[in-house]
C-alpha positions as a Python dict, from the first residue, in 0.01 Angstrom:
ca = {
    (1, 'M'): (0, 0, 0),
    (2, 'H'): (323, 85, -233),
    (3, 'A'): (334, -62, -587),
    (4, 'Q'): (708, -54, -601),
    (5, 'L'): (803, -95, -252),
    (6, 'Y'): (597, -377, -135),
    (7, 'E'): (742, -580, -506),
    (8, 'S'): (1092, -527, -302),
    (9, 'V'): (970, -708, -35),
    (10, 'K'): (1000, -1012, -3),
    (11, 'P'): (753, -1299, 93),
    (12, 'L'): (738, -1453, 453),
    (13, 'D'): (916, -1785, 490),
    (14, 'S'): (568, -1904, 658),
    (15, 'V'): (367, -1820, 322),
    (16, 'V'): (619, -2019, 102),
    (17, 'Q'): (641, -2299, 368),
    (18, 'F'): (225, -2272, 262),
    (19, 'L'): (260, -2220, -73),
    (20, 'T'): (514, -2546, -115),
    (21, 'V'): (492, -2745, 143),
    (22, 'T'): (170, -2720, 339),
    (23, 'L'): (-48, -2716, -103),
    (24, 'K'): (180, -3022, -162),
    (25, 'E'): (112, -3220, 64),
    (26, 'L'): (-310, -3169, -1),
    (27, 'G'): (-211, -3252, -322),
    (28, 'W'): (-258, -2931, -495),
    (29, 'Y'): (-43, -2989, -746),
    (30, 'R'): (-141, -3309, -927),
    (31, 'R'): (-311, -3305, -1216),
    (32, 'K'): (-358, -3050, -1485),
    (33, 'E'): (-558, -2688, -1420),
    (34, 'E'): (-792, -2507, -1650),
    (35, 'L'): (-781, -2223, -1513),
    (36, 'V'): (-597, -2032, -1200),
    (37, 'M'): (-733, -1774, -1066),
    (38, 'D'): (-423, -1586, -777),
    (39, 'V'): (-716, -1375, -581),
    (40, 'G'): (-522, -1013, -408),
    (41, 'C'): (-227, -1048, -639),
    (42, 'G'): (-25, -723, -582),
    (43, 'P'): (260, -642, -729),
    (44, 'G'): (233, -987, -920),
    (45, 'H'): (579, -1105, -731),
    (46, 'V'): (416, -1368, -615),
    (47, 'T'): (261, -1482, -834),
    (48, 'F'): (563, -1529, -1085),
    (49, 'Q'): (763, -1689, -889),
    (50, 'F'): (559, -1893, -618),
    (51, 'I'): (176, -1921, -762),
    (52, 'L'): (245, -2009, -1074),
    (53, 'P'): (545, -2260, -1087),
    (54, 'P'): (381, -2558, -940),
    (55, 'F'): (97, -2548, -1258),
    (56, 'P'): (314, -2584, -1530),
    (57, 'D'): (59, -2735, -1729),
    (58, 'V'): (-255, -2451, -1609),
    (59, 'E'): (-504, -2369, -1923),
    (60, 'K'): (-505, -2044, -1782),
    (61, 'F'): (-434, -1883, -1532),
    (62, 'V'): (-595, -1508, -1387),
    (63, 'A'): (-411, -1240, -1140),
    (64, 'V'): (-623, -970, -1016),
    (65, 'D'): (-630, -670, -752),
    (66, 'Y'): (-850, -411, -668),
    (67, 'S'): (-519, -190, -717),
    (68, 'S'): (-441, -54, -1084),
    (69, 'S'): (-132, 65, -945),
    (70, 'M'): (-42, -274, -892),
    (71, 'I'): (-177, -462, -1140),
    (72, 'E'): (5, -211, -1364),
    (73, 'T'): (349, -295, -1207),
    (74, 'A'): (241, -701, -1243),
    (75, 'R'): (215, -616, -1601),
    (76, 'S'): (536, -462, -1626),
    (77, 'N'): (791, -661, -1438),
    (78, 'Y'): (622, -994, -1411),
    (79, 'F'): (542, -1062, -1788),
    (80, 'H'): (394, -1402, -1833),
    (81, 'P'): (258, -1576, -2160),
    (82, 'K'): (-13, -1787, -1962),
    (83, 'I'): (-85, -1432, -1676),
    (84, 'E'): (-391, -1231, -1721),
    (85, 'Y'): (-344, -971, -1512),
    (86, 'H'): (-685, -778, -1410),
    (87, 'V'): (-816, -465, -1156),
    (88, 'A'): (-1111, -615, -983),
    (89, 'N'): (-1218, -605, -643),
    (90, 'F'): (-1308, -903, -504),
    (91, 'E'): (-1642, -748, -336),
    (92, 'E'): (-1777, -687, -646),
    (93, 'K'): (-1967, -973, -831),
    (94, 'S'): (-2015, -780, -1078),
    (95, 'D'): (-1624, -725, -1152),
    (96, 'L'): (-1591, -1096, -1109),
    (97, 'K'): (-1898, -1235, -1288),
    (98, 'R'): (-1722, -1297, -1630),
    (99, 'W'): (-1472, -1648, -1422),
    (100, 'N'): (-1812, -1760, -1275),
    (101, 'G'): (-1841, -2137, -1234),
    (102, 'Q'): (-1479, -2149, -1449),
    (103, 'V'): (-1197, -2190, -1158),
    (104, 'T'): (-1025, -2497, -1054),
    (105, 'K'): (-843, -2418, -841),
    (106, 'L'): (-843, -1992, -620),
    (107, 'V'): (-540, -1896, -415),
    (108, 'S'): (-555, -1577, -239),
    (109, 'I'): (-192, -1463, 2),
    (110, 'H'): (-269, -1167, 225),
    (111, 'C'): (-580, -1026, 94),
    (112, 'F'): (-829, -1087, 303),
    (113, 'N'): (-780, -932, 583),
    (114, 'W'): (-812, -585, 382),
    (115, 'L'): (-1120, -706, 177),
    (116, 'K'): (-1455, -558, 486),
    (117, 'N'): (-1710, -810, 379),
    (118, 'Q'): (-1569, -1096, 386),
    (119, 'K'): (-1826, -1321, 428),
    (120, 'L'): (-1965, -1189, 60),
    (121, 'C'): (-1586, -1279, -47),
    (122, 'F'): (-1571, -1616, 85),
    (123, 'Q'): (-1972, -1666, -137),
    (124, 'N'): (-1771, -1445, -498),
    (125, 'A'): (-1549, -1751, -394),
    (126, 'Y'): (-1776, -2026, -401),
    (127, 'D'): (-1949, -1875, -759),
    (128, 'L'): (-1636, -1865, -931),
    (129, 'L'): (-1497, -2221, -845),
    (130, 'Q'): (-1586, -2511, -1026),
    (131, 'P'): (-1799, -2799, -848),
    (132, 'G'): (-1496, -3022, -674),
    (133, 'G'): (-1245, -2667, -753),
    (134, 'E'): (-1070, -2579, -442),
    (135, 'A'): (-937, -2275, -294),
    (136, 'A'): (-670, -2219, -21),
    (137, 'F'): (-693, -1851, 210),
    (138, 'Y'): (-407, -1748, 393),
    (139, 'F'): (-479, -1415, 580),
    (140, 'V'): (-350, -1257, 960),
    (141, 'L'): (-592, -1221, 1115),
    (142, 'V'): (-445, -1052, 1451),
    (143, 'S'): (-91, -920, 1461),
    (144, 'D'): (193, -650, 1623),
    (145, 'F'): (121, -474, 1322),
    (146, 'Y'): (-201, -365, 1335),
    (147, 'A'): (-142, -293, 1735),
    (148, 'A'): (89, -66, 1576),
    (149, 'V'): (-110, 74, 1361),
    (150, 'V'): (-361, 112, 1614),
    (151, 'D'): (-139, 270, 1816),
    (152, 'I'): (-36, 571, 1515),
    (153, 'Y'): (-353, 564, 1499),
    (154, 'N'): (-427, 695, 1804),
    (155, 'D'): (-158, 939, 1867),
    (156, 'P'): (-157, 1309, 1900),
    (157, 'K'): (57, 1325, 1673),
    (158, 'W'): (-80, 1183, 1430),
    (159, 'R'): (-380, 1147, 1485),
    (160, 'G'): (-528, 1460, 1306),
    (161, 'Y'): (-427, 1345, 961),
    (162, 'F'): (-671, 1069, 998),
    (163, 'E'): (-931, 1194, 1043),
    (164, 'G'): (-1238, 1049, 886),
    (165, 'V'): (-963, 750, 766),
    (166, 'D'): (-1026, 403, 789),
    (167, 'S'): (-727, 234, 907),
    (168, 'R'): (-768, -76, 729),
    (169, 'V'): (-706, -296, 1059),
    (170, 'P'): (-960, -565, 998),
    (171, 'E'): (-1196, -679, 1248),
    (172, 'S'): (-1048, -1042, 1328),
    (173, 'H'): (-812, -799, 1512),
    (174, 'Y'): (-1021, -672, 1731),
    (175, 'K'): (-1285, -963, 1776),
    (176, 'K'): (-942, -1159, 1788),
    (177, 'Y'): (-1190, -1427, 1541),
    (178, 'D'): (-1036, -1780, 1549),
    (179, 'S'): (-1004, -2074, 1299),
    (180, 'T'): (-1363, -2153, 1413),
    (181, 'Y'): (-1568, -1840, 1241),
    (182, 'Y'): (-1410, -1925, 923),
    (183, 'R'): (-1463, -2249, 900),
    (184, 'K'): (-1840, -2188, 1035),
    (185, 'I'): (-1889, -1908, 723),
    (186, 'V'): (-1796, -2147, 519),
    (187, 'E'): (-1919, -2444, 580),
    (188, 'D'): (-2265, -2277, 539),
    (189, 'I'): (-2187, -2150, 243),
    (190, 'G'): (-2123, -2507, 138),
    (191, 'F'): (-1719, -2573, 61),
    (192, 'D'): (-1599, -2921, 299),
    (193, 'V'): (-1309, -2790, 472),
    (194, 'L'): (-932, -2961, 382),
    (195, 'L'): (-739, -2773, 603),
    (196, 'C'): (-896, -2478, 866),
    (197, 'R'): (-654, -2379, 1127),
    (198, 'D'): (-495, -2073, 1331),
    (199, 'E'): (-229, -2029, 1439),
    (200, 'L'): (90, -1798, 1569),
    (201, 'K'): (310, -1743, 1267),
    (202, 'V'): (674, -1597, 1387),
    (203, 'N'): (886, -1497, 1117),
    (204, 'P'): (1225, -1327, 1079),
    (205, 'L'): (1298, -1016, 1005),
    (206, 'S'): (1682, -955, 853),
    (207, 'S'): (1725, -612, 906),
    (208, 'E'): (1588, -268, 1021),
    (209, 'K'): (1573, -249, 721),
    (210, 'E'): (1341, -497, 556),
    (211, 'A'): (1149, -388, 866),
    (212, 'K'): (1052, -68, 867),
    (213, 'D'): (989, -184, 436),
    (214, 'L'): (717, -443, 527),
    (215, 'Y'): (523, -225, 744),
    (216, 'Y'): (586, 133, 606),
    (217, 'S'): (462, -102, 304),
    (218, 'L'): (153, -264, 460),
    (219, 'T'): (-17, 69, 576),
    (220, 'V'): (-224, 257, 372),
    (221, 'L'): (-207, 525, 655),
    (222, 'V'): (185, 705, 502),
    (223, 'H'): (-93, 865, 215),
    (224, 'H'): (-175, 1070, 418),
    (225, 'V'): (139, 1259, 629),
    (226, 'P'): (287, 1464, 465),
    (227, 'Q'): (547, 1415, 226),
    (228, 'N'): (813, 1616, 426),
    (229, 'L'): (700, 1349, 771),
    (230, 'K'): (664, 1032, 662),
    (231, 'E'): (1010, 958, 693),
    (232, 'E'): (913, 960, 1044),
    (233, 'F'): (591, 818, 1015),
    (234, 'R'): (748, 551, 876),
    (235, 'N'): (1016, 506, 1194),
    (236, 'D'): (732, 624, 1480),
    (237, 'L'): (552, 333, 1311),
    (238, 'Y'): (852, 98, 1356),
    (239, 'E'): (901, 181, 1682),
    (240, 'Y'): (517, 76, 1767),
    (241, 'V'): (560, -261, 1604),
    (242, 'L'): (892, -323, 1840),
    (243, 'K'): (673, -193, 2121),
    (244, 'N'): (368, -460, 2058),
    (245, 'G'): (628, -727, 1999),
    (246, 'G'): (818, -700, 1721),
    (247, 'I'): (1128, -811, 1844),
    (248, 'L'): (1200, -1098, 2035),
    (249, 'E'): (1417, -1119, 2356),
    (250, 'D'): (1765, -1187, 2210),
    (251, 'G'): (1719, -857, 1910),
    (252, 'T'): (1584, -1124, 1648),
    (253, 'L'): (1357, -863, 1443),
    (254, 'V'): (1024, -1057, 1361),
    (255, 'H'): (713, -1001, 1208),
    (256, 'R'): (465, -1160, 1469),
    (257, 'A'): (64, -1306, 1372),
    (258, 'V'): (-176, -1568, 1416),
    (259, 'S'): (-278, -1597, 1040),
    (260, 'L'): (-526, -1793, 928),
    (261, 'E'): (-451, -2120, 741),
    (262, 'L'): (-786, -2228, 501),
    (263, 'V'): (-823, -2509, 186),
    (264, 'V'): (-1190, -2557, 117),
    (265, 'R'): (-1351, -2739, -166),
    (266, 'K'): (-1628, -2648, -358),
    (267, 'R'): (-1919, -2991, -354),
    (268, 'K'): (-1948, -3137, -682),
}
């Protein structure tokens, strides 16, 4: 992912709805929190603008991301005296152990779709939480974008650049996992489920530029494309998204994805 470009892309309407309406309805913002953690904070704009504000009295806020460039951007552009930005791999217990048992609220937006061992990561979230602590996850299961990545990955024009490269299309896209799959995982770990639903989210995009910026910023494949071909790759990826459903009959450009909304509580 590209820190600066991804930073310029505004969060999808469905993400804002989840953070500002759904979690509020679940009573998330009613009390002072000891430690709130944002997992997969990226360049920090969503953390700063949407996740931190509902917790004005939080004692400590920790935002983590695997990418050092994302964390550098977050520290530079979204400084806040209450936020600590850290490089941490959520699939590595050793990166997280300093916060085990301390977190009262954990939020993760568009992160778990990048993780290979999701079961381990849900267990890591459980270990981080205090008894009675809650976690909220929002991530894509199946999408037109993923279908486009699969198409361009296999396109004879481009596939020579991607030999041995992980496209980072999640298992959920291929195996069509739904909310029941994830409910079982978290319940087996020991969570109580407050909300678990998968739903097709259709988010309108304002322009071709916004759409191209969004999809280009999300794919890891571009790192393997020669500099002089990046713009051509960007355009081809966009066309594949349109082919797979990224435009409505009336011409509206959209981001379409089956997304999971999952809110859980660690039993006391």
